[in-house]
Short mmCIF file of C-alpha atoms and ligand atoms in Angstrom, two decimals:
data_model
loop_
_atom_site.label_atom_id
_atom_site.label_comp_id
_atom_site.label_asym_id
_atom_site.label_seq_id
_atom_site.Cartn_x
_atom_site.Cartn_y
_atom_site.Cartn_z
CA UNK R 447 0.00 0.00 0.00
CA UNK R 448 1.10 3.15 -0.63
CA UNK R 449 2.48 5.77 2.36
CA UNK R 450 0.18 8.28 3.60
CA UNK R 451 0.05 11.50 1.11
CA UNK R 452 0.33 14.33 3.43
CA UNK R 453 -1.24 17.62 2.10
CA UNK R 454 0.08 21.23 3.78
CA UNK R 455 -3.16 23.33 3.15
CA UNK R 456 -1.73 26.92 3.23
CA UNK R 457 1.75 26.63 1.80
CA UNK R 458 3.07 29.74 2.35
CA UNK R 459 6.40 30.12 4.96
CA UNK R 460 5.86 27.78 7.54
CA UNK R 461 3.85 25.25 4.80
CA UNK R 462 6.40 25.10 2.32
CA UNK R 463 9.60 24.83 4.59
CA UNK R 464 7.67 21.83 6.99
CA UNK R 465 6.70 20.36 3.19
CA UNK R 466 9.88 21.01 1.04
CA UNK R 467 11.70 19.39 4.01
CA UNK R 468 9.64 16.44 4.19
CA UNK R 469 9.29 16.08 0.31
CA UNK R 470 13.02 16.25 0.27
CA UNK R 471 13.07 13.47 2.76
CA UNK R 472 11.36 11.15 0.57
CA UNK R 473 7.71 11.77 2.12
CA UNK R 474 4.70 12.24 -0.73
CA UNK R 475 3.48 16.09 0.11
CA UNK R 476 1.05 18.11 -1.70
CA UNK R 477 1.01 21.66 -1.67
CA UNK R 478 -2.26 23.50 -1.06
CA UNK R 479 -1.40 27.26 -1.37
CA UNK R 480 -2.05 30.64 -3.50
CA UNK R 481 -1.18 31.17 -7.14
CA UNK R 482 1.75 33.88 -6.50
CA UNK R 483 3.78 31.45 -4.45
CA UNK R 484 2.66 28.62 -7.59
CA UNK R 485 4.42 30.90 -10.26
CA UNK R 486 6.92 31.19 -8.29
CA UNK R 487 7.95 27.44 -7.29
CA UNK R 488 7.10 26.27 -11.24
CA UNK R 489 9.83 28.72 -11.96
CA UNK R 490 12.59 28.51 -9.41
CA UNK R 491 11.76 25.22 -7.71
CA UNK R 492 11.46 24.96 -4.10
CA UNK R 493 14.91 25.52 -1.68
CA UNK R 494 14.65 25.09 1.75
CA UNK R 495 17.48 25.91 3.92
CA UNK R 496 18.26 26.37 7.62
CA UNK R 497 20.71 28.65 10.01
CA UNK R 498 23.43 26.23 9.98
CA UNK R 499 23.96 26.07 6.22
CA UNK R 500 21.95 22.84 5.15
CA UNK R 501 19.71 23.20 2.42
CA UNK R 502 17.67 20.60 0.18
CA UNK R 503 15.72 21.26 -3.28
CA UNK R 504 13.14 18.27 -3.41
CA UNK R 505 12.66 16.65 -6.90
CA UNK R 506 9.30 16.93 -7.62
CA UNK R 507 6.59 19.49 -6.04
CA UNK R 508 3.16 19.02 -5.92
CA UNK R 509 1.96 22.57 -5.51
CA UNK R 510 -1.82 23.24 -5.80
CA UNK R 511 -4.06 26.36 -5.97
CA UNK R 512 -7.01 24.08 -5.66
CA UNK R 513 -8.49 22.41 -2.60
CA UNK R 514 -9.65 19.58 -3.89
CA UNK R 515 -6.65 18.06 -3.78
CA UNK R 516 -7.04 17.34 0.05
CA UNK R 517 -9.10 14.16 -1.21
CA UNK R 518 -6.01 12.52 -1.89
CA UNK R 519 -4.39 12.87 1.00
CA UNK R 520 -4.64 11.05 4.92
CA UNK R 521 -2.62 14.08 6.76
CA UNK R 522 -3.36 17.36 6.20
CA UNK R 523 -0.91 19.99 7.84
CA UNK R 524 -2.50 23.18 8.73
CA UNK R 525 -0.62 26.14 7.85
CA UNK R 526 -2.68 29.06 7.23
CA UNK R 527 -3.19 32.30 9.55
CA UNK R 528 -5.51 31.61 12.19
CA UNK R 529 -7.97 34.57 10.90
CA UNK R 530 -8.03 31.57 7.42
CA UNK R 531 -9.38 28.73 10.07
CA UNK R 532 -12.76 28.93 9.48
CA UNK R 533 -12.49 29.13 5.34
CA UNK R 534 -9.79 26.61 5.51
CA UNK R 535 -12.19 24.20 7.94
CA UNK R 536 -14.74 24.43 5.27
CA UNK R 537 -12.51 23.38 2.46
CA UNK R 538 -11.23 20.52 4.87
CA UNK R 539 -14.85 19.33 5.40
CA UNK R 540 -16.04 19.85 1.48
CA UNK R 541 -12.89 18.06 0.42
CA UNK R 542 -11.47 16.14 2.96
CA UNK R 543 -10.94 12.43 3.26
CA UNK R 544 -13.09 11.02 6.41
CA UNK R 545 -10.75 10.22 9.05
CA UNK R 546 -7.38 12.03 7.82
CA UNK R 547 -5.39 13.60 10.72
CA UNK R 548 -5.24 17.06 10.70
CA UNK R 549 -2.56 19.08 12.64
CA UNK R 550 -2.56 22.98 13.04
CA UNK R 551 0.92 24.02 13.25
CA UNK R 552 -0.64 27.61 13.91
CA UNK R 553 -0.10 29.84 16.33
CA UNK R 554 -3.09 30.49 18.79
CA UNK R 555 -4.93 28.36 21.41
CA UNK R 556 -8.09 28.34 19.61
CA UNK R 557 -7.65 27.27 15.91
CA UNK R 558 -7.66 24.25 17.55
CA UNK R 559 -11.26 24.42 18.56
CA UNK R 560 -12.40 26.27 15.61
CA UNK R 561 -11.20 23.21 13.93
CA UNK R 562 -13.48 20.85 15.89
CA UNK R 563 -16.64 22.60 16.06
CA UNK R 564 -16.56 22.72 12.26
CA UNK R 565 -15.64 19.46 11.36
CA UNK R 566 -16.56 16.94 14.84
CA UNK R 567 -15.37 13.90 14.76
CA UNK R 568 -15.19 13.09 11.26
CA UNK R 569 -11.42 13.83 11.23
CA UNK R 570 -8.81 13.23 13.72
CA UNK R 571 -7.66 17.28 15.09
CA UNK R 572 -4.37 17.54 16.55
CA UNK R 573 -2.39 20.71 18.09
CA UNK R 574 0.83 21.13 16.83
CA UNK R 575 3.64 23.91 17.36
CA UNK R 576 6.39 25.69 15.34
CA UNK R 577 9.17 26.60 17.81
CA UNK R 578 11.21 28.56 15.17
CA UNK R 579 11.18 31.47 12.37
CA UNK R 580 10.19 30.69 8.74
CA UNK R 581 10.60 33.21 6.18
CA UNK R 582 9.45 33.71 2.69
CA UNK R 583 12.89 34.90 0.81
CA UNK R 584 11.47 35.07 -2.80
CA UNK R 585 12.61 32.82 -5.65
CA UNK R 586 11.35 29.98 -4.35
CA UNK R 587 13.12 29.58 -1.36
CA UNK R 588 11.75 29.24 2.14
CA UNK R 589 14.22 29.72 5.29
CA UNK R 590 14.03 28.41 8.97
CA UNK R 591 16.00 31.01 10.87
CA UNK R 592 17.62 28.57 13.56
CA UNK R 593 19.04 25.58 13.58
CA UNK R 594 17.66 21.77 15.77
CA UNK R 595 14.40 22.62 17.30
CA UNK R 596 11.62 20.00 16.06
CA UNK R 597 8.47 20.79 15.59
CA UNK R 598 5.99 19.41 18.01
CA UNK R 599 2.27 17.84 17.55
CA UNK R 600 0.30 15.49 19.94
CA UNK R 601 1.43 12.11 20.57
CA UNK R 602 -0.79 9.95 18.54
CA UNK R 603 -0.20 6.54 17.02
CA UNK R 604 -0.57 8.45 13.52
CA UNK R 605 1.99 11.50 14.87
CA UNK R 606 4.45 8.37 16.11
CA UNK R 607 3.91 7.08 12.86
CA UNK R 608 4.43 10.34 11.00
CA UNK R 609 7.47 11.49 13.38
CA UNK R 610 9.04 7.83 12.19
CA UNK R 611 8.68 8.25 8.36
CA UNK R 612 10.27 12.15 8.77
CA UNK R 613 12.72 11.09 10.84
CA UNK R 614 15.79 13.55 12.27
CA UNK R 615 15.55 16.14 9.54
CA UNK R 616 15.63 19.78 10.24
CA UNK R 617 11.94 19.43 10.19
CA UNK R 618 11.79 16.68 12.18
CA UNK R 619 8.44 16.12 15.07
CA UNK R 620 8.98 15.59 18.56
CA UNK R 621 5.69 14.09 20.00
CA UNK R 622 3.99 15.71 23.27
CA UNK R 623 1.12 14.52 25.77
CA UNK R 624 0.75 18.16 26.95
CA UNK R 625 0.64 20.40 23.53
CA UNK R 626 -2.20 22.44 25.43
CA UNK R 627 0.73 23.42 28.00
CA UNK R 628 3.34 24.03 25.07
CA UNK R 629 1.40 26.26 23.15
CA UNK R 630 0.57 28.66 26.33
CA UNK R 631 3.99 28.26 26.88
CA UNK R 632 4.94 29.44 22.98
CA UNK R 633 2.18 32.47 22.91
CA UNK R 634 3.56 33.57 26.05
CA UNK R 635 6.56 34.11 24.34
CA UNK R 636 5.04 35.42 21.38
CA UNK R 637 3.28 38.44 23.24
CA UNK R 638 6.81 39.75 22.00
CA UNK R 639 5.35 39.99 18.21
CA UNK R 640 2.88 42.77 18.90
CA UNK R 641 5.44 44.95 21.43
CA UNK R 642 7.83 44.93 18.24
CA UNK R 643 4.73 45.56 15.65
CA UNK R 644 4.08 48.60 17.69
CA UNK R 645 8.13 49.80 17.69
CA UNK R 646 8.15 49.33 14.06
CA UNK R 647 11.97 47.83 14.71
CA UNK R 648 14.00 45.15 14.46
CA UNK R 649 13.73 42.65 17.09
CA UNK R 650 17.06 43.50 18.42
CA UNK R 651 16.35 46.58 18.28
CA UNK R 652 12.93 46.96 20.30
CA UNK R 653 14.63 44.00 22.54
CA UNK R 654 17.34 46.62 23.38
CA UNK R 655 15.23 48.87 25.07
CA UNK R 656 13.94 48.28 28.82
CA UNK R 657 10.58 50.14 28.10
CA UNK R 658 9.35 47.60 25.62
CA UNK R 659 10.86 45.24 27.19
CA UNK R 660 8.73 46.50 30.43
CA UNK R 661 5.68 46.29 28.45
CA UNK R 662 6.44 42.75 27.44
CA UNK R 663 7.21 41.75 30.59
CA UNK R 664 4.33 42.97 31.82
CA UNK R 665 2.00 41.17 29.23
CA UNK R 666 3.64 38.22 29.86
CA UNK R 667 2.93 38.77 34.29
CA UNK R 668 -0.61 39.36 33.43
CA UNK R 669 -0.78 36.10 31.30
CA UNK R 670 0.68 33.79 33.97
CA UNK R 671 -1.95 35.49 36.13
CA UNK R 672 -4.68 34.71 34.24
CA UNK R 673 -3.20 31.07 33.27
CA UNK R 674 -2.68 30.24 37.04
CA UNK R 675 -6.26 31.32 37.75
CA UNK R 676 -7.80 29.37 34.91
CA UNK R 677 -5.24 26.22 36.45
CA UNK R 678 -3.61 26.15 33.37
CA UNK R 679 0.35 25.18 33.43
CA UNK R 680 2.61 26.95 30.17
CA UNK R 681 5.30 24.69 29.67
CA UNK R 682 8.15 25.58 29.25
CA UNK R 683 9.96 26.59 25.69
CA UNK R 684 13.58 27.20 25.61
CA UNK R 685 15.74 27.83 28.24
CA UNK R 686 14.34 29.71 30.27
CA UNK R 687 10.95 28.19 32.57
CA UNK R 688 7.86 30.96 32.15
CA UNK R 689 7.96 31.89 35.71
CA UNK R 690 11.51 33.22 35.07
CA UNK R 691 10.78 34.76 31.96
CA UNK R 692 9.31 38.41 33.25
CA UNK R 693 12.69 38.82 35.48
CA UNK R 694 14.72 37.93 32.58
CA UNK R 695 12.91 40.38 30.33
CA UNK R 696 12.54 43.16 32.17
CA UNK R 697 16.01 42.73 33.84
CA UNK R 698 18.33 46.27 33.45
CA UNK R 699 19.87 46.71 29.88
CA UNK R 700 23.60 46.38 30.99
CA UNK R 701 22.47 42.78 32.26
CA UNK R 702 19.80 42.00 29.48
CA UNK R 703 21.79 43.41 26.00
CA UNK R 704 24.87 42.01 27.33
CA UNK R 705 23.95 38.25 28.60
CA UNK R 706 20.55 37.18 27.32
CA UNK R 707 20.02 38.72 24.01
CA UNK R 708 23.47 37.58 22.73
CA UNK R 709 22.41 33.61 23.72
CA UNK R 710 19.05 34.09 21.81
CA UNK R 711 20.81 34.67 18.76
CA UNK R 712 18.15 36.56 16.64
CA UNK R 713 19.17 37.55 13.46
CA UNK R 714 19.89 41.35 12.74
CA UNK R 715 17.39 42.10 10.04
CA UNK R 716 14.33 39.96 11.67
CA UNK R 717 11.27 41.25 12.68
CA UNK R 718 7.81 39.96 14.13
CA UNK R 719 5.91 38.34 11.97
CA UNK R 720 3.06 40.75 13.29
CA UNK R 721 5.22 43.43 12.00
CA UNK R 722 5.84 42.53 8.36
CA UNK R 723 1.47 41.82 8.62
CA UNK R 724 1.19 45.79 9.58
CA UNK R 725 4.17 46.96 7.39
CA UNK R 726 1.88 44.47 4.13
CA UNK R 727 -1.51 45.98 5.13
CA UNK R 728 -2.35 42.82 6.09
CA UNK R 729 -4.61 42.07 9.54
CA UNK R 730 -2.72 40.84 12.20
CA UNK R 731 -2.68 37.68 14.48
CA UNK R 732 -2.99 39.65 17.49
CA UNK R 733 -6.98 38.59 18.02
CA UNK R 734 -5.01 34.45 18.86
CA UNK R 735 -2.37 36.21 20.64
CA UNK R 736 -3.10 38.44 23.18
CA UNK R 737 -5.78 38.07 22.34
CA UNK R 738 -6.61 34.75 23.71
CA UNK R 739 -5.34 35.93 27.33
CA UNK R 740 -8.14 38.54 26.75
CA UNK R 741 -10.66 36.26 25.94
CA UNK R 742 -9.72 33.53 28.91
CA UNK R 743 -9.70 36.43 31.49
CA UNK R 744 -13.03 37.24 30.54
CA UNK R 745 -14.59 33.58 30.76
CA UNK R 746 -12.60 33.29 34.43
CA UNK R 747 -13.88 36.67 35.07
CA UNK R 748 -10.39 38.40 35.35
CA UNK R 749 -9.35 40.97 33.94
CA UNK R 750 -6.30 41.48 31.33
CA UNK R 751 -5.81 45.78 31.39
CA UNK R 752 -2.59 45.18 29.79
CA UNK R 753 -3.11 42.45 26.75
CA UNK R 754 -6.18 44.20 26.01
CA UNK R 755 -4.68 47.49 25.83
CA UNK R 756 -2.02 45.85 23.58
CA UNK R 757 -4.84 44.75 21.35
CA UNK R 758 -6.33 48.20 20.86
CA UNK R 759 -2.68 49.54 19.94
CA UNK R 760 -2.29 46.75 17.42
CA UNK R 761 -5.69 47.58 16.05
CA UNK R 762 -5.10 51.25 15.46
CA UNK R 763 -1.63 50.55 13.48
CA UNK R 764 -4.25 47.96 11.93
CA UNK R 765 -5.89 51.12 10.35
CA UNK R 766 -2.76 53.61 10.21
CA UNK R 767 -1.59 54.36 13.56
CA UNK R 768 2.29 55.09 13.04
CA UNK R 769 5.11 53.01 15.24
CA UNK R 770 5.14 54.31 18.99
CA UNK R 771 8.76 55.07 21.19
CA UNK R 772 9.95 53.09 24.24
CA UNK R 773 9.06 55.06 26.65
CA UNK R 774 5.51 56.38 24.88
CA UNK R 775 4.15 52.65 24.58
CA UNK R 776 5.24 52.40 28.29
CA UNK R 777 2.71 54.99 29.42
CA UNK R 778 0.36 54.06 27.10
CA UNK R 779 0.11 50.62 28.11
CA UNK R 780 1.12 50.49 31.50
CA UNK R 781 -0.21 54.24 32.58
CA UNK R 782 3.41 55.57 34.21
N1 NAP J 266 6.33 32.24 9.79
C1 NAP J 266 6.81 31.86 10.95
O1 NAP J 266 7.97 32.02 11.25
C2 NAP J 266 5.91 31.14 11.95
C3 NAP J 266 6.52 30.49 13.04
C4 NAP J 266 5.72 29.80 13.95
C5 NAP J 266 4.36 29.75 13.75
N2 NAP J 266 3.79 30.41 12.70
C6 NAP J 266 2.35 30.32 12.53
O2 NAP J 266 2.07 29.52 11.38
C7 NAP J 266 0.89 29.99 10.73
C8 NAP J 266 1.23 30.31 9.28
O3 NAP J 266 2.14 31.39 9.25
P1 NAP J 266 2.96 31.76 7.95
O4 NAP J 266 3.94 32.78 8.36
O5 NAP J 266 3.44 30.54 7.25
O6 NAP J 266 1.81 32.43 7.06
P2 NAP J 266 1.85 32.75 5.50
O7 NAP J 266 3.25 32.91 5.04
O8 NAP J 266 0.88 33.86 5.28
O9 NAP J 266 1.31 31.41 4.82
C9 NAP J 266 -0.04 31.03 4.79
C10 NAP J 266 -0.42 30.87 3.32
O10 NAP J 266 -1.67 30.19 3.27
C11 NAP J 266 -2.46 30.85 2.28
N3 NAP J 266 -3.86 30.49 2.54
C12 NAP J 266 -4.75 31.07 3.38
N4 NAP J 266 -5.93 30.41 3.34
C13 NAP J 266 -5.76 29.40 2.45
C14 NAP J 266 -6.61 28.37 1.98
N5 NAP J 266 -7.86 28.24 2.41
N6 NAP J 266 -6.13 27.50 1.05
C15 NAP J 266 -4.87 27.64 0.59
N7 NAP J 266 -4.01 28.58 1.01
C16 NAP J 266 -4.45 29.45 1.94
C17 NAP J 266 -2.14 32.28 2.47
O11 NAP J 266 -2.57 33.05 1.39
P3 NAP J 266 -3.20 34.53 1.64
O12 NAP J 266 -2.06 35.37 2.10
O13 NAP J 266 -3.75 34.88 0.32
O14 NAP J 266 -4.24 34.39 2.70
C18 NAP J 266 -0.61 32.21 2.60
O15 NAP J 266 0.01 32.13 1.33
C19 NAP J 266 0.42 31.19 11.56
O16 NAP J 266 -0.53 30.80 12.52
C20 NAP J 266 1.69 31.65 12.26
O17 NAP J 266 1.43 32.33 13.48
C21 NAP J 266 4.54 31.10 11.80
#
């Protein structure tokens, strides 16, 4: 019998480094993506590469502007923004085979449930995570700004089975029995994207100065807040354990530009995904960021000043607003 045929529904820079590396492993993949990013692979090919130099061009891609592909595929690898949930959910249930798996490897806490609601039990949903930085270079080729770090879904006989056939790759999948925890633990980190959406700078650059730093830290306090009332544990991602995190962040700058940001290694020129959204005119992620602290404080009936305050900034550079200073996004959001 022939191997499963996975299908990445939303190949665009998470989609088609996950599926170039797993088509260049030998894995059948089918790309399920936009016509721009078609034109662009049927004339350059696809490259994938990652920070420590490796880089594969698979053979043979599959890539598809048309949904109805997903019928011939078992796996289907969820890779759009979570606002494209719903609309991809739809596709999955018009075209889908009964009983694939499907894993979101989106950001967000909720895509998860958006996912079930719209398609029950006639598929198997899974939560998956992206622990690193994939970016869309042009020409084809699709870049994972780290090197290691696996990607992680639930562990499932189908994800042990799926982890097997990818094997140790740079896009290799590490299995988990608490995704819920890692992907609390992985927005908490990423309340970072909307602090440097708002600064309009580099990541090293908004990361060098305490006062966004203060407001991230403080984002980040009022989520483990709200996590701890709703019982909820973040797990930890990276070196440092969540608890830590708000010391570390808002430590002084002699301590913080000289110790932790060097170890983090961030590349010079890279920005927040939520900041290349705003600088494209595009809407933002924020709603399944901070979003989803917002929304969890409100069914525990706490309250989440600061994330929601965050929210409002990110939707008023949604319709113009221009990038705010250190210390001015310090009163804003945390009023001294
Ligand atoms: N990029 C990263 O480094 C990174 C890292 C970790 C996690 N993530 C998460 O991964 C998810 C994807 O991010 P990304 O950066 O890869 O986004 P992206 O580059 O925008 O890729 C998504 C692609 O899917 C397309 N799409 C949307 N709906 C579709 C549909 N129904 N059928 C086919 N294609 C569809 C989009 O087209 P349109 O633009 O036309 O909608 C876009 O080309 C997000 O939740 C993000 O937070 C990203």
């Amino acid at each position: 019998m022939a191997a499963d045929r996975i299908a990445i529904l939303g190949a665009g820079s998470v989609g088609c480094f996950i599926g170039g590396a797993w088509a260049a492993a030998g894995l059948p993949v089918t790309f399920i993506g936009r016509p721009n990013i078609a034109r662009d692979i049927a004339a350059n090919g696809l490259t994938v590469s990652d920070y420590s130099g490796w880089q594969v061009r698979p053979d043979e891609v599959d890539y598809r502007i048309d949904p109805a592909a997903l019928a011939e595929t078992d796996i289907i690898a969820l890779t759009v923004k979570s606002g494209a949930t719903a609309e991809a959910a739809r596709e999955i249930a018009e075209h889908g085979r009964e009983g694939a798996l499907v894993i979101s490897f989106q950001n967000g806490i909720s895509n998860v449930d958006v996912l079930r609601d719209a398609l029950g039990d006639r598929f198997e949903i899974v939560r998956g995570m992206v622990p690193y930085n994939c970016a869309y270079l042009g020409e084809g080729r699709f870049h994972k700004g780290v090197a290691g770090a696996p990607l992680y879904a639930e562990n499932r006989p189908k994800t042990r089975e799926l982890a097997d056939r990818i094997g140790g790759g740079p896009a290799a999948l590490d299995l988990s029995d608490d995704m819920l925890g890692i992907a609390w633990g992985k927005l908490l980190i990423n309340l970072n994207n909307a602090v440097n959406a708002l600064s309009g700078r580099t990541l090293i650059e908004e990361l060098r100065q305490r006062d966004y730093r203060r407001v991230f830290a403080a984002a980040m306090r009022e989520g483990l807040n709200i996590l701890s009332r709703a019982d909820i544990r973040p797990a930890k991602i990276g070196a440092v354990g969540p608890r830590l995190m708000p010391a570390v962040i808002g430590s002084p700058d002699w301590l913080f530009n000289r110790v932790f940001i060097k170890r983090w290694r961030i590349d010079a020129k890279a920005r927040s995904s939520m900041s290349d959204d705003l600088k494209q005119g595009r809407k933002t992620e924020v709603d399944y960021i901070n979003g989803e602290l917002v929304a969890l404080a409100e069914r525990i009936g706490a309250e989440a000043p600061v994330n929601r305050k965050i929210v409002g900034l990110i939707r008023a550079a949604e319709a113009g607003a221009k990038p705010v200073g250190p210390a001015a996004l310090r009163r804003e959001v945390l009023g001294r």
